[in-house]
Amino acid sequence: MTDFGESALVSLVIISALQVFASLFLYKWHAEIALKSAQASQYFQFFLIVFAFATQVHAYVVTDLSVFNVAMNTHRDACLLYKITGVWGNHEGSMLLWLLVLVFYGTAVAALSSCAPSLKVKVLSIQSMLTCLFSLFVFYTSNPFLETSVPFLAGRDLNPILQDPALAFHPPTLYLGFAGFSIVLSFALASLLEKSPNVRWVEWTRPWALAAWSFLTLGITMGSWWAYYELGWGGWWFWDPVENTSLMPWLAGTALIHVFAVVQKRRQLLRWSYFLSILCFLFSLLGTFLVRSGALSSVHAFASAPERGIVLFAIFAGVSFLSLAIFLVRFKKFALNRDPIPLSSRTGAILFNNHFLLTLAFTVFLGTSYPLLIEAVTGETITVGTPYFAATFVPLSLPLLGLMGVSVWMKRGEKTRQKTSPFLHLWFPFVLTLWVVLGLLLLEFQHWRAILMAGASVWVLSSTLSAAIQKRRQNSWPMILGHGGLAIAVLGMAIDTLGMKENLVALKKGESIEFQGYAIKLQSIQRLKFPTYEAERATIYLKKGKREYTLFPEKRFYPHHQTLTTETALHHFWFSNLYFALGSFLPGERWTLRIYYHPLVELIWLGGLLLAAAGFLSIISQVFQRMRRGGFRKRTCQMMMMSLASLFLQGVYPVAEAGEIEGGERLVNSAVEQRARVLFTEIRCPVCAGQSIEDSNAPLARELRRSIRKALMEGQTDVQIRQHLVSLYGENVLFRPLLDSKNLALWVLPFLVALGGAGFMIWHGRKDIQ
């Protein structure tokens, strides 16, 4: 059966390559025939990739162990869900899914878009070129249909950390975002290749850009939730290189959808919209290269085959060169409105919005790629982690949040100059924000960045809600929902950072403790056996007042991978939760149990869902606007509504995983223990894939925690401890790189870019900025 799938993949290479040239050639002779030919070719490509993907799914469902990819990523006794999700739980299968999404977008444009025929032919040809490149990559370097010469009796099974229901939805949603920006690139390049400028390409492209951005938002939100409960570190964002590669196109895409609104309404920033359209997909390609080449160490990385990295880099370099060359040659012919942009208008605020968004994207790119640059130039290795991004990304995001609170009160452009200053409407949000910041300071919270982020989120949320109430007929509801969603997510991040509490205990069966107003009792431990793993499951009773709850955290052992994991259990209340992880068995018939209290942490994912909903709502509003004008096909609305309904009817409520826990380490002195915990988050585990010694269960990480606590009790300073660790393991052991001549650019460049760009826009504020 997989032979047919491989044949379909080869046919896809041939058909997509033919379409690139045949449609463009035919268009010179007969435009209608060329368009029908391009559409037919696109439909056939979709049939081929769906058939190839279906054969791979069938091989997993029936457990065809003659296929090497199947034998290495599933087991005969695995449940049906994990057999299906195993298709994309590996490099080869995930690239096949990536290709399926890529072709899907081209087919959707062929069937649904009402753009001009000449533009559609070029869009489909460019999309087919991308399809051809990635089909060749999959066939020659990542072929999922290869047969094995070594017999397997039952299969190696899916990676235990990926055996989670969320895997059924997270990767497909994420790829709908990554690959979705390919169609935005195709529209931009096709428009640049047109003989005469037509701003309507933005109108035709904007729904696809919103769809890609919304799916990427949803994918990142789901990934954050999955990491929170599955990786077991009790956190929602770790600044892992793979997480960073998803954040870069999201930031660029956020800038793009704001610019598209300006181009449509004022016909300004057209050239800038072309550049951002190209940049979004280039960031997606860059992330694909970094994740799958093995260039960066990550707990999420798929593969480390150098030949794959070389081919992916060649694709990235080729697409980058071609796209930027077309843009540089053609962009001077596209400038529609040369009126100056008042910086006090909403359009001016969008300019600053774009500047800070791209500065943040540059900061993430710099922090992610700088270790590679340093290693290539000096041969030394460094690690850039959470402490660096907390010191750079967080302060640079504050001006962006400040502008968001002001922009909802601004009007667009010079012709609609407002009669009253928007600042007259902001006294209440300002007073409320000041009250919140001062209140948090009086509570003696030490995380000043989190306090500022909490204040900024209150500023945006209160300003947005005030505008929604007072300007009901003037503001865009997707904008209100999007700004409010981001503010809610940031508020959840800040409050969780400030108020998170942890309790590590060792309990016998039947013993109880009090934590956060709950009586917590370890009732029993059961030993269970399942087809693919063995488990030790705890029964935890919670009681608060008259309410009682039962939770079941457990430890699992997967014999096929020789892997031990810990599944956590969550108790949810008022957007907060108690987070339980069962640890190791100790002498004296005791079990260690780690309990976290995360206040309002679930606002993070609520805000992410609201952000994605804002994007989908904007698409729906545009659909109805086009239907009223008679320029949009009725089935477009029907298909989008069906897709959205199926998307929001999906729900996943999984049990989570955490790392193994050991007891007997904490210091009695709470101040010294706090210093130790901060140091733990800054020290990289030398034998782990990007984990801090705070999060790692490795024996070396435990030994380092003990040695750091001992050094602190002996009176050593934090600087002395860091210097000692650097002398033992090198600078690579620090998540916060040293501020020296080698790392000066890493620390200075983000702030120079932010200040320089803002200064330039203020200096030239009355000129044409296009």
mmCIF file with all atom_site columns, C-alpha atoms in Angstrom, residues 144 368 619 670:
data_model
loop_
_atom_site.group_PDB
_atom_site.id
_atom_site.type_symbol
_atom_site.label_atom_id
_atom_site.label_alt_id
_atom_site.label_comp_id
_atom_site.label_asym_id
_atom_site.label_entity_id
_atom_site.label_seq_id
_atom_site.pdbx_PDB_ins_code
_atom_site.Cartn_x
_atom_site.Cartn_y
_atom_site.Cartn_z
_atom_site.occupancy
_atom_site.B_iso_or_equiv
_atom_site.pdbx_formal_charge
_atom_site.auth_seq_id
_atom_site.auth_comp_id
_atom_site.auth_asym_id
_atom_site.auth_atom_id
_atom_site.pdbx_PDB_model_num
ATOM 1 C CA . PRO A 1 144 ? 8.203   8.106  5.181  1.00 0.00 ? 144 PRO A CA 1
ATOM 2 C CA . THR A 1 368 ? 18.136  32.051 19.189 1.00 0.00 ? 368 THR A CA 1
ATOM 3 C CA . ILE A 1 619 ? -12.349 36.831 8.440  1.00 0.00 ? 619 ILE A CA 1
ATOM 4 C CA . SER A 1 670 ? 13.892  30.918 53.200 1.00 0.00 ? 670 SER A CA 1
#
